[in-house]
Short mmCIF file of the C-alpha atoms (twelve columns), coordinates in Angstrom:
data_MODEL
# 
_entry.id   MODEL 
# 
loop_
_atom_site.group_PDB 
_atom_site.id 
_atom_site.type_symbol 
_atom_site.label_atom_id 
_atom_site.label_alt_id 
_atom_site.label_comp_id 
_atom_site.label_asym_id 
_atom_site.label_seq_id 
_atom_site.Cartn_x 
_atom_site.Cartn_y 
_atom_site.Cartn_z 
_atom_site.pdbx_PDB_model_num 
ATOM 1   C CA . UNK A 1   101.941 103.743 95.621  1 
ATOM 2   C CA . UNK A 2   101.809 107.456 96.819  1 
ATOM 3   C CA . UNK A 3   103.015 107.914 100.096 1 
ATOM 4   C CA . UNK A 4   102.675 111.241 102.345 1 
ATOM 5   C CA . UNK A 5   102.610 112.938 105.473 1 
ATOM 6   C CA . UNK A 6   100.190 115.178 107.232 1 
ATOM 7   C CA . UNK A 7   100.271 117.117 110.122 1 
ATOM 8   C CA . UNK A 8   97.328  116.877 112.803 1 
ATOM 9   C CA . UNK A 9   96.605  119.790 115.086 1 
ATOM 10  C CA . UNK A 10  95.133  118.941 118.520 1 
ATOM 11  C CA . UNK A 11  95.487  120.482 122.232 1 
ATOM 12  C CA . UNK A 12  98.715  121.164 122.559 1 
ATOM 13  C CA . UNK A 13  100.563 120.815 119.568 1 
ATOM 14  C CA . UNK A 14  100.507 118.895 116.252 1 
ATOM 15  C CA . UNK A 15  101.927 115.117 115.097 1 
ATOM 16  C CA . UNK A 16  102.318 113.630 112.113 1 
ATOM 17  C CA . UNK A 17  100.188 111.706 110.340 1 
ATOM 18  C CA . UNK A 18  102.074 109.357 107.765 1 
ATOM 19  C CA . UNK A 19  99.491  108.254 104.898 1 
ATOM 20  C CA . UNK A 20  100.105 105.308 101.614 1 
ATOM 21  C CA . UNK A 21  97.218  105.731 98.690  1 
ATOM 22  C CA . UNK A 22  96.445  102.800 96.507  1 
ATOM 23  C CA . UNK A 23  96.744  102.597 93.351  1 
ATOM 24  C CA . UNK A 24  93.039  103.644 92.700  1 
ATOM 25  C CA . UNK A 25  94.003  106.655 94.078  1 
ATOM 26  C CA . UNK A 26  91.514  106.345 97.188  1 
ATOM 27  C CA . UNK A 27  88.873  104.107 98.868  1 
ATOM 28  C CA . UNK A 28  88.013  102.921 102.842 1 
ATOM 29  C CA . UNK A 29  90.210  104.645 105.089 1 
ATOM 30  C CA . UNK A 30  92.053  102.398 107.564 1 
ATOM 31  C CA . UNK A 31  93.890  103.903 111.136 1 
ATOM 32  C CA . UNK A 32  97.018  101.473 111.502 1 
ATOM 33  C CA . UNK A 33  97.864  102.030 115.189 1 
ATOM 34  C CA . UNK A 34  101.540 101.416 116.081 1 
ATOM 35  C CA . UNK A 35  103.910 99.265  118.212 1 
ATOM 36  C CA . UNK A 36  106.227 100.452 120.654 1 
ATOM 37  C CA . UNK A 37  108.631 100.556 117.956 1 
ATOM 38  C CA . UNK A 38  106.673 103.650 116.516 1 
ATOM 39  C CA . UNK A 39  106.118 103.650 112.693 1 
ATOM 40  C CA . UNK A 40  108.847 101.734 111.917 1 
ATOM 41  C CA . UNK A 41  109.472 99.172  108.990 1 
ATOM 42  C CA . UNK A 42  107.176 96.772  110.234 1 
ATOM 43  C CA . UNK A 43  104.316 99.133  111.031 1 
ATOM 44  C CA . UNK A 44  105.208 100.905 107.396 1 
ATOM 45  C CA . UNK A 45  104.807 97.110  105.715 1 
ATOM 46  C CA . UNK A 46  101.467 96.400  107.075 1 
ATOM 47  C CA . UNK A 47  100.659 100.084 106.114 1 
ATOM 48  C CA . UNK A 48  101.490 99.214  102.445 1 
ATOM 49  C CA . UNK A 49  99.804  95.741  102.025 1 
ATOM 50  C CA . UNK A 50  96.844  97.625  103.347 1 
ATOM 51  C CA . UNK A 51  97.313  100.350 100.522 1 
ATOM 52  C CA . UNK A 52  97.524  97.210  97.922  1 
ATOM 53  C CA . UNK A 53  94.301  96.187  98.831  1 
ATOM 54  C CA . UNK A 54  93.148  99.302  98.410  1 
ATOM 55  C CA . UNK A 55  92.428  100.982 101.274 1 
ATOM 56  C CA . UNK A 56  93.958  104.871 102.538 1 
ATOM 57  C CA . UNK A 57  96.168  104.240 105.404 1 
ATOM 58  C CA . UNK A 58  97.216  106.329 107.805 1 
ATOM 59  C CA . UNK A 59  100.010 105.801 110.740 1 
ATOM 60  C CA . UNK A 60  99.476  108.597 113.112 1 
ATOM 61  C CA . UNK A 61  102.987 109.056 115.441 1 
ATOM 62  C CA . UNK A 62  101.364 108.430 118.798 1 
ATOM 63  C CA . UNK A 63  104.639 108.868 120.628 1 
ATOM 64  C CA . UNK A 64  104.574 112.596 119.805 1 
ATOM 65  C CA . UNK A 65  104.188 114.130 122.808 1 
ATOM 66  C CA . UNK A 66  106.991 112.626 124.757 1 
ATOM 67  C CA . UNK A 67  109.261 111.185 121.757 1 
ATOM 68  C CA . UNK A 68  108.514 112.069 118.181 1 
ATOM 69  C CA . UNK A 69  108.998 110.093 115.666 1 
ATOM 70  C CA . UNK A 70  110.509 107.573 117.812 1 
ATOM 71  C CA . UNK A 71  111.595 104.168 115.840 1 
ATOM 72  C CA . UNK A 72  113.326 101.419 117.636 1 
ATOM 73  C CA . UNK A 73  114.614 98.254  116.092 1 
ATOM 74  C CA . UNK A 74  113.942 94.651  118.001 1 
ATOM 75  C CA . UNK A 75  117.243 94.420  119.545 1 
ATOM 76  C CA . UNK A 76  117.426 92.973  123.048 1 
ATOM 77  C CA . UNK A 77  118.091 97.322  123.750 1 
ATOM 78  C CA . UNK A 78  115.870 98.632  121.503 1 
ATOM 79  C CA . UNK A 79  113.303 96.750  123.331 1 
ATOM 80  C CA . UNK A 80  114.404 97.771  126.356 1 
ATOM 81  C CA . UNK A 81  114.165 101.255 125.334 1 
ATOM 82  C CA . UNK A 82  110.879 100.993 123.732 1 
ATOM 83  C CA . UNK A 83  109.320 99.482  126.652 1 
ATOM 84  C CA . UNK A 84  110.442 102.358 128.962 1 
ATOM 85  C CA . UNK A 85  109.406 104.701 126.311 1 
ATOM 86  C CA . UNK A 86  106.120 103.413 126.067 1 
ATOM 87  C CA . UNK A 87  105.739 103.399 130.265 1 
ATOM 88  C CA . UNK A 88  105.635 106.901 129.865 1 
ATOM 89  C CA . UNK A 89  102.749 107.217 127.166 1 
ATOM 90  C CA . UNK A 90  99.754  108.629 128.291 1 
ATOM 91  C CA . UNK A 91  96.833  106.415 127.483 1 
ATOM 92  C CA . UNK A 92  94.280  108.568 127.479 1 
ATOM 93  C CA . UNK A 93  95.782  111.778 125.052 1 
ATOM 94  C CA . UNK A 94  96.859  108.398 122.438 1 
ATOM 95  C CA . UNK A 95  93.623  107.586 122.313 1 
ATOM 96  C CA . UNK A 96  91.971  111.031 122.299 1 
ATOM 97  C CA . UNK A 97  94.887  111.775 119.122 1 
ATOM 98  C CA . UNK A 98  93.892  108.504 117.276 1 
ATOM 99  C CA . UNK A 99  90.560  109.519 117.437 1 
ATOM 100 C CA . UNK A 100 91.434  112.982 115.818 1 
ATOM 101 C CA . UNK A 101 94.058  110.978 113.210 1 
ATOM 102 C CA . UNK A 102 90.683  109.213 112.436 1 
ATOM 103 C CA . UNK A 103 88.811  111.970 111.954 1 
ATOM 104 C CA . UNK A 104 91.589  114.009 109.553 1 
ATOM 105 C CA . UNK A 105 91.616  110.661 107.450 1 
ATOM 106 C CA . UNK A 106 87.965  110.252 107.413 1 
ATOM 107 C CA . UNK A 107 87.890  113.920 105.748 1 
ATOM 108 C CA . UNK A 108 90.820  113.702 102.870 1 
ATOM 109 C CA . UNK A 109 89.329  114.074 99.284  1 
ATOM 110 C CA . UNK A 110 90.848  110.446 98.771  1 
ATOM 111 C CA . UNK A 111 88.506  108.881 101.529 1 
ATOM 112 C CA . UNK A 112 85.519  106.711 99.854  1 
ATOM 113 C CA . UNK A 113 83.673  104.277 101.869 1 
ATOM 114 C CA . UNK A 114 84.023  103.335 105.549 1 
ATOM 115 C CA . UNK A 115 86.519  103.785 108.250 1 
ATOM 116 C CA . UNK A 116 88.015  100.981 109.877 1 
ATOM 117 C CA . UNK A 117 90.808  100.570 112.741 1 
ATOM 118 C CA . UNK A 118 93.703  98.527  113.486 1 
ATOM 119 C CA . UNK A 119 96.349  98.181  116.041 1 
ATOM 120 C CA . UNK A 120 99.211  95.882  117.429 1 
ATOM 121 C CA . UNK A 121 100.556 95.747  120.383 1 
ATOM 122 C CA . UNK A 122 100.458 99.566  121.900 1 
ATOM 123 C CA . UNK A 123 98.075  100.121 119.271 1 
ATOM 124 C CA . UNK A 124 95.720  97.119  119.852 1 
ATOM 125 C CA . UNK A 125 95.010  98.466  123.011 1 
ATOM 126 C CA . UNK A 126 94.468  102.144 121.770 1 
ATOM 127 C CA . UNK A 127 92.294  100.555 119.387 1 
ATOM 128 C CA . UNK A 128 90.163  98.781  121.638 1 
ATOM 129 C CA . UNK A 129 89.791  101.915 123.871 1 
ATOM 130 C CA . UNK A 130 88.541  104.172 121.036 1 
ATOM 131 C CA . UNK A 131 86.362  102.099 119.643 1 
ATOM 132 C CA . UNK A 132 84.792  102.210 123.024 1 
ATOM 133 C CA . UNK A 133 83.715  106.000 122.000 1 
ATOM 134 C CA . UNK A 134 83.854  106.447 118.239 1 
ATOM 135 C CA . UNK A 135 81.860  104.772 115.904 1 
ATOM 136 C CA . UNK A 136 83.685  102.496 113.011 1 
ATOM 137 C CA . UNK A 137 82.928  100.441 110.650 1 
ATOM 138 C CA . UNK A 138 85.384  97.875  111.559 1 
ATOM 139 C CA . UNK A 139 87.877  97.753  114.814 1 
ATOM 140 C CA . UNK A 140 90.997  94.952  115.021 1 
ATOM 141 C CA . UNK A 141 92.892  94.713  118.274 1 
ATOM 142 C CA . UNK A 142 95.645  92.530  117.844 1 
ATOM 143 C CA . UNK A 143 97.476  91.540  121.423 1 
ATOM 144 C CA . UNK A 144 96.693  94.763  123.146 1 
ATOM 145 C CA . UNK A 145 98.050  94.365  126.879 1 
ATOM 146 C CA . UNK A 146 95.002  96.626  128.501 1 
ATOM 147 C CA . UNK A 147 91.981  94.427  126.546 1 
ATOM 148 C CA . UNK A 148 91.498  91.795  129.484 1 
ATOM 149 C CA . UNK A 149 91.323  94.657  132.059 1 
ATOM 150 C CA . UNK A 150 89.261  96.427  129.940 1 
ATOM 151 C CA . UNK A 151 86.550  93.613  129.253 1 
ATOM 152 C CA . UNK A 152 83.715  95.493  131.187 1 
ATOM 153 C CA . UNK A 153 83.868  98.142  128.390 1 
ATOM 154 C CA . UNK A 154 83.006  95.664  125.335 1 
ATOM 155 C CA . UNK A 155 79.410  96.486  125.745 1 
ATOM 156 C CA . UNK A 156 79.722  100.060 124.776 1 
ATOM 157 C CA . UNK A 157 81.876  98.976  121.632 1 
ATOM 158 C CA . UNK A 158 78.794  98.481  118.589 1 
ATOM 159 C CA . UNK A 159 81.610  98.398  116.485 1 
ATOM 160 C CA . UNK A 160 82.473  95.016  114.527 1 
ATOM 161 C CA . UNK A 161 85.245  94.047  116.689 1 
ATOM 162 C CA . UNK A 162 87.936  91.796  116.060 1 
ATOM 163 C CA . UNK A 163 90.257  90.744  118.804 1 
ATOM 164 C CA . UNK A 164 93.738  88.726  118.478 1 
ATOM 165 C CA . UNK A 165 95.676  87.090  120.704 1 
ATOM 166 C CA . UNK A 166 98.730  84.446  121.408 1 
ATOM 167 C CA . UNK A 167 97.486  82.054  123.228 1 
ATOM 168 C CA . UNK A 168 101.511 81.494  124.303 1 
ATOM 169 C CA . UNK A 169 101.818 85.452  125.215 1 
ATOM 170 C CA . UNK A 170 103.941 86.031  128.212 1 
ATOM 171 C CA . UNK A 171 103.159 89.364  128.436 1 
ATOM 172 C CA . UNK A 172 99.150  88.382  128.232 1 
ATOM 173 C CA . UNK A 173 99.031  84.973  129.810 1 
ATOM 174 C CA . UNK A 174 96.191  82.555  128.511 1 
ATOM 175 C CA . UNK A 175 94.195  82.881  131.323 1 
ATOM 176 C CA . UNK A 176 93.904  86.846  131.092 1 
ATOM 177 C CA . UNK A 177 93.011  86.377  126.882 1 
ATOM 178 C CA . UNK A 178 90.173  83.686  127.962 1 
ATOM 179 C CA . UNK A 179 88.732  86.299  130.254 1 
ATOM 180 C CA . UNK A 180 88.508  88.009  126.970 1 
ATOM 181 C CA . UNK A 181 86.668  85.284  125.477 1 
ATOM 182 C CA . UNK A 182 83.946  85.374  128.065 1 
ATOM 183 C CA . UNK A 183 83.421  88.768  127.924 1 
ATOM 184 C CA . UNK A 184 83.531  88.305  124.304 1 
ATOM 185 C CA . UNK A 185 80.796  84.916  124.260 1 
ATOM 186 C CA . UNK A 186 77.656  85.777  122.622 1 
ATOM 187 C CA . UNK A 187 78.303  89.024  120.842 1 
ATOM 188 C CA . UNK A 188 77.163  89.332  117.597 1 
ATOM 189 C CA . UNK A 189 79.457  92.388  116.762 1 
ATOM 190 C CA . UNK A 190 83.219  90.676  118.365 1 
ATOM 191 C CA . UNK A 191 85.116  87.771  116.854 1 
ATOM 192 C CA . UNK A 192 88.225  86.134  118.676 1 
ATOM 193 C CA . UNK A 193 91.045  84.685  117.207 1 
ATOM 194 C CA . UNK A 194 93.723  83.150  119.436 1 
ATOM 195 C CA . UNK A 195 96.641  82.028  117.435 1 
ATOM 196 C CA . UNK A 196 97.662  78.963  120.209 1 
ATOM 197 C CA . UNK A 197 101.194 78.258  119.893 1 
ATOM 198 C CA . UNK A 198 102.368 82.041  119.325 1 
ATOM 199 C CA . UNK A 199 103.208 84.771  121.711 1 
ATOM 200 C CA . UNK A 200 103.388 88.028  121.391 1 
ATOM 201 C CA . UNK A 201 104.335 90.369  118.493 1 
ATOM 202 C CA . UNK A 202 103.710 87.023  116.338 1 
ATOM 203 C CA . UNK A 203 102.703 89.055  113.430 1 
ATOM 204 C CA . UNK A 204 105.973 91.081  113.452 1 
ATOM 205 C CA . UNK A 205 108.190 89.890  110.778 1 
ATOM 206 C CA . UNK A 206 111.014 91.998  111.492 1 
ATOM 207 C CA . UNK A 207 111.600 90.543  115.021 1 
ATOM 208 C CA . UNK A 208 112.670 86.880  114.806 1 
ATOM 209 C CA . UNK A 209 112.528 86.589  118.676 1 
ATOM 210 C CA . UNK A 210 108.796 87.223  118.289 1 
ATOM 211 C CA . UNK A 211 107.336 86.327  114.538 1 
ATOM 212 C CA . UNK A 212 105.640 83.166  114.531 1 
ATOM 213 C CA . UNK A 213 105.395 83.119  110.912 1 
ATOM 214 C CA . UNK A 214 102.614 80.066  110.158 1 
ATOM 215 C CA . UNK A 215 99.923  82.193  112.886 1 
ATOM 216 C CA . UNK A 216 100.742 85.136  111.127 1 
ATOM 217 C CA . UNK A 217 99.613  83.901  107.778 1 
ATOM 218 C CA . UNK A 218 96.317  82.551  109.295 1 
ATOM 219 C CA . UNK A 219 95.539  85.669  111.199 1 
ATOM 220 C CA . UNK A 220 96.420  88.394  108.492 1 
ATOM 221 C CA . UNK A 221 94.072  86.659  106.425 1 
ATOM 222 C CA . UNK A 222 91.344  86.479  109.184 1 
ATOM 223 C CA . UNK A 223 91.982  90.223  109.563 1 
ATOM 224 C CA . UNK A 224 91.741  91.051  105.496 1 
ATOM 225 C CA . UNK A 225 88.730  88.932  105.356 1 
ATOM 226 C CA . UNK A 226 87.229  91.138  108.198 1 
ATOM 227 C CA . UNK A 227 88.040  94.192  106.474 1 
ATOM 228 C CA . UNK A 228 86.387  92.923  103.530 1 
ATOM 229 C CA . UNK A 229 83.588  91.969  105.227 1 
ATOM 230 C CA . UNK A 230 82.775  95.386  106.775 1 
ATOM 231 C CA . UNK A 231 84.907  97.983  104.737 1 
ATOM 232 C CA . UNK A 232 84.368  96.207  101.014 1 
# 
């Protein structure tokens, strides 16, 4: 598949945007928000079996403005280093650039279709954030740390929203992600999926201390199906 990078221009400088085309050559644009490991293997694998579904990706580098192109590995340092990396990321401009990354992909002469959203970890909480002022056509959160404080903002999100969680999370204990599902109960537009025996980062197949590998299966095909659902 073709794979490329843009540069976005915003306030204060410009990131990059990394991008993967199917084979079609173009179709529903997807935002793949990263870890704290930045766009990394991982983040660039997900980015690709997106692309083979056929959908335009794009990875914007949300650490930009105070590391760019920052990639850690899942070391017991690298995480470490990511997590004080990511304590100095300012919420607001990540989701503020995200929502500009969206709008760059949303206008590339490969874009067909609808616009969609998804993020894990660092990124599942951006995601949930901006889909609280942009409208999408589909929005997946996967364990995103600021959701359950955030719950009170679900009713401006019209967005089909899809929310993920370990229901064995350390860092987002089961009582935080079930004050998720309340918020969550009787909204037509917000599905939950909590995978029960994983924790956090379970989708991650490049960190063993964290990939649960059975609930990532069974929630990366809840997620495709989702896409399919609203982005065809």
């Amino acid at each position: 598949m073709e794979t490329r990078t843009e540069k976005v221009t915003v306030a204060g400088g410009a990131f990059d945007l990394h991008l993967w085309l199917p084979e079609s050559g173009g179709g529903p644009v997807v935002l793949l928000l990263q870890e704290i490991f930045g766009v990394g293997p991982y983040i660039r694998k997900v980015a690709e079996d997106l692309a083979a579904l056929g959908y335009v990706v794009g990875a914007p580098d949300l650490f930009w403005r105070i590391r760019p192109n920052w990639v850690s590995d899942h070391s017991e340092a690298g995480v470490a280093a990511s997590m004080e990396l990511a304590s100095g990321f300012d919420v607001p401009h990540g989701v503020s650039d995200s929502a500009q990354a969206l709008a760059h992909l949303r206008a590339l002469p490969e874009a067909a279709g609808g616009a969609g959203v998804i993020g894990f970890c660092l990124g599942g909480s951006v995601a949930y954030l901006l889909a609280a002022t942009t409208e999408v056509d589909a929005v997946l959160s996967f364990y995103g740390s600021a959701v359950p404080d955030a719950t009170g903002l679900m009713e401006k999100i019209s967005s089909p929203l899809l929310l993920v969680f370990g229901g064995a999370d350390p860092y987002i204990p089961r009582e935080r992600v079930a004050r998720v599902e309340e918020a969550a109960a009787g909204r037509p537009n917000v599905e939950m999926h909590v995978a029960e025996q994983a924790g956090h980062a379970f989708h991650n197949h490049e960190a063993p201390q964290f990939h649960s590998p059975e609930a990532a299966v069974a929630a990366w095909k809840r997620a495709v199906a989702f896409l399919g659902r609203h982005l065809g």
